[in-house]
mmCIF file of C-alpha atoms in Angstrom:
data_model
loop_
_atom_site.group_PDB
_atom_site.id
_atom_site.type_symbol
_atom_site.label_atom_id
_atom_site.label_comp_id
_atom_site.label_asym_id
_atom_site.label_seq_id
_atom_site.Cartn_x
_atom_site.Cartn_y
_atom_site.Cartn_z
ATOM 1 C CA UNK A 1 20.915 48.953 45.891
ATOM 2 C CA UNK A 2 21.903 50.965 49.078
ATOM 3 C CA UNK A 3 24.264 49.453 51.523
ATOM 4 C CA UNK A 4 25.030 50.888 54.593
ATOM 5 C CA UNK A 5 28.860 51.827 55.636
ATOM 6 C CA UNK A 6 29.579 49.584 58.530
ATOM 7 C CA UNK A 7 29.639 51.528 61.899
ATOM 8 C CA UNK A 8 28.006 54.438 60.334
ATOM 9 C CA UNK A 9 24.758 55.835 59.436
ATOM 10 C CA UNK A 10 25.604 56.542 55.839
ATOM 11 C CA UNK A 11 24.817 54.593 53.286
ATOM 12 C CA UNK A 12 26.523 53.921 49.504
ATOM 13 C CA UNK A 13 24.873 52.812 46.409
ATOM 14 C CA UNK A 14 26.189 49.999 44.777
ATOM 15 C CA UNK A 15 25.139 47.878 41.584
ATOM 16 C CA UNK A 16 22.606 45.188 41.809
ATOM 17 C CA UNK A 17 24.500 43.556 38.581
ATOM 18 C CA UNK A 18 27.392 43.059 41.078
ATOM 19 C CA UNK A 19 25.937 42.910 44.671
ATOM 20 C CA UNK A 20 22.715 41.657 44.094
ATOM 21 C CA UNK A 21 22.413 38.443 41.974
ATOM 22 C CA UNK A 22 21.323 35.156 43.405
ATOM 23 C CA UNK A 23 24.294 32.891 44.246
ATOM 24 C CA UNK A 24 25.407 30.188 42.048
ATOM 25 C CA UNK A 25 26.682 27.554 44.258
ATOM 26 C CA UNK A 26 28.054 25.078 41.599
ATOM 27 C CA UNK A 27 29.501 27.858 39.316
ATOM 28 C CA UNK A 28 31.628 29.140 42.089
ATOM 29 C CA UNK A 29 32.809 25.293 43.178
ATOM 30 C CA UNK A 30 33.943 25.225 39.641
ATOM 31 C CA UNK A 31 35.092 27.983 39.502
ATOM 32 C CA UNK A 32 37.194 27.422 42.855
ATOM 33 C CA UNK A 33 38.673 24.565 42.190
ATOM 34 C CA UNK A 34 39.626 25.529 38.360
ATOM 35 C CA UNK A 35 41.731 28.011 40.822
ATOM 36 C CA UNK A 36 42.931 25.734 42.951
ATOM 37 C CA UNK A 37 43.711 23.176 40.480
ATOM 38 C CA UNK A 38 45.820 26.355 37.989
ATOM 39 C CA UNK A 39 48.157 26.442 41.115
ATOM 40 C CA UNK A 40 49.272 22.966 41.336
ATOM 41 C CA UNK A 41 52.549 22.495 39.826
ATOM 42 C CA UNK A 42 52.357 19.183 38.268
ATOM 43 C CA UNK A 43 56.149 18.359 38.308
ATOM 44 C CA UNK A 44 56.211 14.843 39.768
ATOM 45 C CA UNK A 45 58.037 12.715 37.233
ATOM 46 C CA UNK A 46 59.304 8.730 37.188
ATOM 47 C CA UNK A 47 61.306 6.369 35.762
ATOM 48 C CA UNK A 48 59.861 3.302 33.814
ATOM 49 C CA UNK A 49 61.503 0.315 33.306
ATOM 50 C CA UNK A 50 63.591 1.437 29.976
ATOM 51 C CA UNK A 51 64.266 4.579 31.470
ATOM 52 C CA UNK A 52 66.280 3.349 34.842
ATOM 53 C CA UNK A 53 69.910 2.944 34.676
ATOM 54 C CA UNK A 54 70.943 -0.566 34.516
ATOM 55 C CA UNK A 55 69.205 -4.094 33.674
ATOM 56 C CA UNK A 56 70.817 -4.840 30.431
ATOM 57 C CA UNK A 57 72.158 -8.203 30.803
ATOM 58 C CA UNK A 58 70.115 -11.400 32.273
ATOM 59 C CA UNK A 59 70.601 -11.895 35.597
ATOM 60 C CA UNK A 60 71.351 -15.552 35.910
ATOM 61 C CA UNK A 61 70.568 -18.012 33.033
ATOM 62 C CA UNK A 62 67.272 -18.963 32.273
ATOM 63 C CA UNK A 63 67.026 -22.957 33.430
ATOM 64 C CA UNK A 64 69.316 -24.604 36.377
ATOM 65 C CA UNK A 65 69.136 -22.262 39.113
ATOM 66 C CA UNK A 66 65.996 -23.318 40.910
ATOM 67 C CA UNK A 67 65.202 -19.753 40.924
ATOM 68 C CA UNK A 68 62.020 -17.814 38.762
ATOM 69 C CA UNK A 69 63.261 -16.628 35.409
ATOM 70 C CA UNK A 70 64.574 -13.116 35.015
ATOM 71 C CA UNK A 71 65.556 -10.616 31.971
ATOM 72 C CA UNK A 72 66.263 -7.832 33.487
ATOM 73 C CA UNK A 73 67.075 -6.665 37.566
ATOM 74 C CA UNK A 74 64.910 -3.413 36.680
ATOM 75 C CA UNK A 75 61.941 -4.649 36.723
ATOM 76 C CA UNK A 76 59.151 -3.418 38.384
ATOM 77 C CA UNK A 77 58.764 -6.223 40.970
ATOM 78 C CA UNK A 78 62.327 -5.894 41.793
ATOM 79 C CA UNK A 79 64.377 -3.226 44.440
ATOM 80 C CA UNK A 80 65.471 -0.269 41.784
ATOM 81 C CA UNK A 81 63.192 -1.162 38.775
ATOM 82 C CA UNK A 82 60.855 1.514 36.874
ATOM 83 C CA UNK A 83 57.608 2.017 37.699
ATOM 84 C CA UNK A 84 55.060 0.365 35.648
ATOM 85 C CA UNK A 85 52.773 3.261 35.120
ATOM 86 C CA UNK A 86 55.555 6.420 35.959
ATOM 87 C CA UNK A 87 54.233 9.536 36.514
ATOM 88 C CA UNK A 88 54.807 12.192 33.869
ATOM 89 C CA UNK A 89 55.077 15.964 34.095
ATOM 90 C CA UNK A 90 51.312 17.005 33.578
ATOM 91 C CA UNK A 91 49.504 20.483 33.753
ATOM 92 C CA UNK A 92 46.043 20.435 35.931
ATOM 93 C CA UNK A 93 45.081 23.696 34.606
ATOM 94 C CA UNK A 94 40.970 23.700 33.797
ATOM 95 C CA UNK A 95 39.789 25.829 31.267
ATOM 96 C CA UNK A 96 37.303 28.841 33.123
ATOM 97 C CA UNK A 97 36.220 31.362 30.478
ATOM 98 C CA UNK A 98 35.757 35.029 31.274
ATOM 99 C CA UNK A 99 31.948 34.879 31.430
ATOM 100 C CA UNK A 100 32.008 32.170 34.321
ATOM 101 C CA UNK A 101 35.255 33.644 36.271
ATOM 102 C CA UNK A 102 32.808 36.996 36.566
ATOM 103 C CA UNK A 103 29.956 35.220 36.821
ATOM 104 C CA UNK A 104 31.636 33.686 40.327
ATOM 105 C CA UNK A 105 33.162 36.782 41.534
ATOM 106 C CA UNK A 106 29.628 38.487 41.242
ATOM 107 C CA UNK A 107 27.885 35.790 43.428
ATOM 108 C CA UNK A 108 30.154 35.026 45.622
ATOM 109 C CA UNK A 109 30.497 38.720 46.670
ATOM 110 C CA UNK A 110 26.864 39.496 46.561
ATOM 111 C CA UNK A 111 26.523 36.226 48.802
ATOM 112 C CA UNK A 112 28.599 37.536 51.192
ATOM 113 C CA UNK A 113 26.952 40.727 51.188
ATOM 114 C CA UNK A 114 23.472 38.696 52.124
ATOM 115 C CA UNK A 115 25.416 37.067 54.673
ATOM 116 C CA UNK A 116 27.219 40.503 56.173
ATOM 117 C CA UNK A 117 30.155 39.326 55.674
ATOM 118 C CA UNK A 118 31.227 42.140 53.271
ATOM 119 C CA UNK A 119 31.867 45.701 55.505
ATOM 120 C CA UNK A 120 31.869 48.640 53.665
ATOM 121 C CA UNK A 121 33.686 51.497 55.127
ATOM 122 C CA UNK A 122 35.477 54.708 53.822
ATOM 123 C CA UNK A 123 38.859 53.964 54.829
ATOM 124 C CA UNK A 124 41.169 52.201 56.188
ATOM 125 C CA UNK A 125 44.170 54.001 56.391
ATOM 126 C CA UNK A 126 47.029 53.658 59.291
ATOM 127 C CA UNK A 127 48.642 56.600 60.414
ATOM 128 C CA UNK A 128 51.839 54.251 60.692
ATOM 129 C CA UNK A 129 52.760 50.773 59.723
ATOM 130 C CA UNK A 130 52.110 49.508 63.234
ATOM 131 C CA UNK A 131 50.386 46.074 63.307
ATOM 132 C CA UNK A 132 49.267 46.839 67.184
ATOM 133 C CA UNK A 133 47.167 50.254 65.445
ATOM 134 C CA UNK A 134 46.007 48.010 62.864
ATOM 135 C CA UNK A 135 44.543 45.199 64.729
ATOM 136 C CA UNK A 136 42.803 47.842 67.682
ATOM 137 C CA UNK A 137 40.997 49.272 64.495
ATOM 138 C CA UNK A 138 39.541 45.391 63.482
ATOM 139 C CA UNK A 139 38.860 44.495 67.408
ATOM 140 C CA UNK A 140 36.900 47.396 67.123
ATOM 141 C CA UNK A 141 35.229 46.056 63.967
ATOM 142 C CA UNK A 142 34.793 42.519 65.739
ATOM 143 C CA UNK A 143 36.896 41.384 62.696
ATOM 144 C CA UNK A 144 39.322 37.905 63.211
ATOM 145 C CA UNK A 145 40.115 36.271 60.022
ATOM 146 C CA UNK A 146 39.489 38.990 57.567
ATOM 147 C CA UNK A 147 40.497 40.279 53.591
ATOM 148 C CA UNK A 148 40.967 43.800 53.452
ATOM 149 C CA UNK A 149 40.331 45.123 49.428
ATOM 150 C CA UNK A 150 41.791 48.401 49.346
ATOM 151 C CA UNK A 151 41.883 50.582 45.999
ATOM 152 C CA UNK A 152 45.602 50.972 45.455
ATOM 153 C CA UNK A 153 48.583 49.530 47.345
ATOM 154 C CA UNK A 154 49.102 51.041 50.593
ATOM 155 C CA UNK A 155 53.053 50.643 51.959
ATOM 156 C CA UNK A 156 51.897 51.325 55.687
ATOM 157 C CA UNK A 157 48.733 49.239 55.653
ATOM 158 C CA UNK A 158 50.490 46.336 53.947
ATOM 159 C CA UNK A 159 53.665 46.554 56.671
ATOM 160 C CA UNK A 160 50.923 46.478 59.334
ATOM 161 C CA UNK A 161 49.094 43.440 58.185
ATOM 162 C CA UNK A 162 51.621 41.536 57.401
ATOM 163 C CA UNK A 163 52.247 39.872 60.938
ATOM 164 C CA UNK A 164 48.561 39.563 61.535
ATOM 165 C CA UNK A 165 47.550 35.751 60.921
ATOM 166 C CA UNK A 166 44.562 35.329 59.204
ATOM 167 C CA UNK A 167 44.772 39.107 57.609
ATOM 168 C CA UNK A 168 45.484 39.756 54.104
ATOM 169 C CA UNK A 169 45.582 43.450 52.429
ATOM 170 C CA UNK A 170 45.064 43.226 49.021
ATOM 171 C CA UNK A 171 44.282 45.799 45.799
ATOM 172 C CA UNK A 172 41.283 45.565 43.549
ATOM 173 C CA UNK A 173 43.199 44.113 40.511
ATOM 174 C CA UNK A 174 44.106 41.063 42.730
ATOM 175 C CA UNK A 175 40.879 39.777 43.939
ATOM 176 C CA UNK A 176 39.997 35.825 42.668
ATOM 177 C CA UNK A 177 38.155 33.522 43.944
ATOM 178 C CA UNK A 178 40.240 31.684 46.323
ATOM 179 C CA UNK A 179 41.008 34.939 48.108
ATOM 180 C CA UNK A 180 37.240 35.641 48.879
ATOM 181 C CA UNK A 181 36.565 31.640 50.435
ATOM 182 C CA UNK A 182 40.156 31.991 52.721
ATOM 183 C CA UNK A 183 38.412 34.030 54.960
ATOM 184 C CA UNK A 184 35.312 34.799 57.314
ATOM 185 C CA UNK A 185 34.883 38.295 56.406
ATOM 186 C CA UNK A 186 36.028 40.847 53.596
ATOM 187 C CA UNK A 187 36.118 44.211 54.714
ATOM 188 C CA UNK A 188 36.352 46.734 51.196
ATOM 189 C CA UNK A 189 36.684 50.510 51.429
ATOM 190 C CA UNK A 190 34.272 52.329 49.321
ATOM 191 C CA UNK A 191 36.319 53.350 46.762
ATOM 192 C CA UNK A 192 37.704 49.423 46.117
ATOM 193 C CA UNK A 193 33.864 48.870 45.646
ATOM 194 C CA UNK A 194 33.401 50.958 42.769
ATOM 195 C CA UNK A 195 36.316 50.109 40.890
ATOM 196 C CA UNK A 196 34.885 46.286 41.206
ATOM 197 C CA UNK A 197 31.850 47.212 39.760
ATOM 198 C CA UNK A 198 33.884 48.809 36.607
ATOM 199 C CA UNK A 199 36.207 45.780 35.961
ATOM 200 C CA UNK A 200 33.401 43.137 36.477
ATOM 201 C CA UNK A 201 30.855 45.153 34.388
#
């Protein structure tokens, strides 16, 4: 398929296996929140009742005080007991096998591309790492929240972005899911393109 470069009258061809399938709306929610849920950190932890310091001897004695029977003052129902169902150290990881993680990348960014919110362009170098350069070139673009995929790491593109909210500079390697659904637009250099359509062939 032939896409055009944005602001230009040239055009590129790209793969239809990558930018032109239909879009798969709940393989990419899985997908997504497979993501999401692989960056939780799942270290709460709690005490039960055996575990909390204290409690070992009865309270008061069992008959003659007027008062409810007690073993223990760690109890749940009491100030500094356990909880009764503690919460444990747990991994929320979801299992996403390579097939399906592709599978998303490839619809999501050929929905995008239905939706123009993919720009292809040649370039996007700065001359200097100057975030006022940088954000004259995407007002120009009528670009606000925006990913920019770039080929290989780029020291003076990266220092310019990085005080731009809603901007994020990024290599091909390090494209996911969650990266492509934080923001309205994703603007990709030609070259970026290319290598995506290696990795994710």
């Amino acid at each position: 398929m032939k896409v055009s470069l944005h602001g230009q009258d040239t055009s590129v061809e790209l793969s239809d296996a990558l930018f032109g399938v239909a879009y798969n709306e709940p393989l990419v929610h899985q997908v997504v929140t497979a993501y999401a849920a692989g960056a939780r950190a799942g270290t709460k932890a709690q005490k039960t009742r055996a575990e909390v310091r204290g409690g070992g001897r009865k309270p008061w004695n069992q008959k003659g005080t007027g008062r409810a029977r007690a073993g223990t003052s760690r109890s749940p129902l009491w100030t500094g007991g356990g909880r009764t169902f503690a919460a444990r150290p747990r991994s929320f990881a979801q299992k996403v096998n390579r097939k399906m993680y592709r599978g998303a990348i490839r619809s999501m960014l050929s929905e995008l591309l239905r939706q123009q919110r993919l720009l292809l362009i040649d370039e996007l170098g700065v001359s200097a790492p100057k975030t006022k350069q940088l954000k004259t070139r995407l007002d120009a673009l009528g670009l606000g929240s925006v990913l920019i995929v770039v080929e290989a790491f780029a020291l003076e593109l990266w220092l310019a972005a990085r005080n731009l909210p809603n901007v994020s500079v990024i290599e091909v390697s390090e494209v996911d899911p969650m990266s492509l659904v934080s923001h309205e637009s994703v603007l990709m250099t030609v070259a970026a393109a290319k290598m995506l359509e290696e990795r994710l062939a």
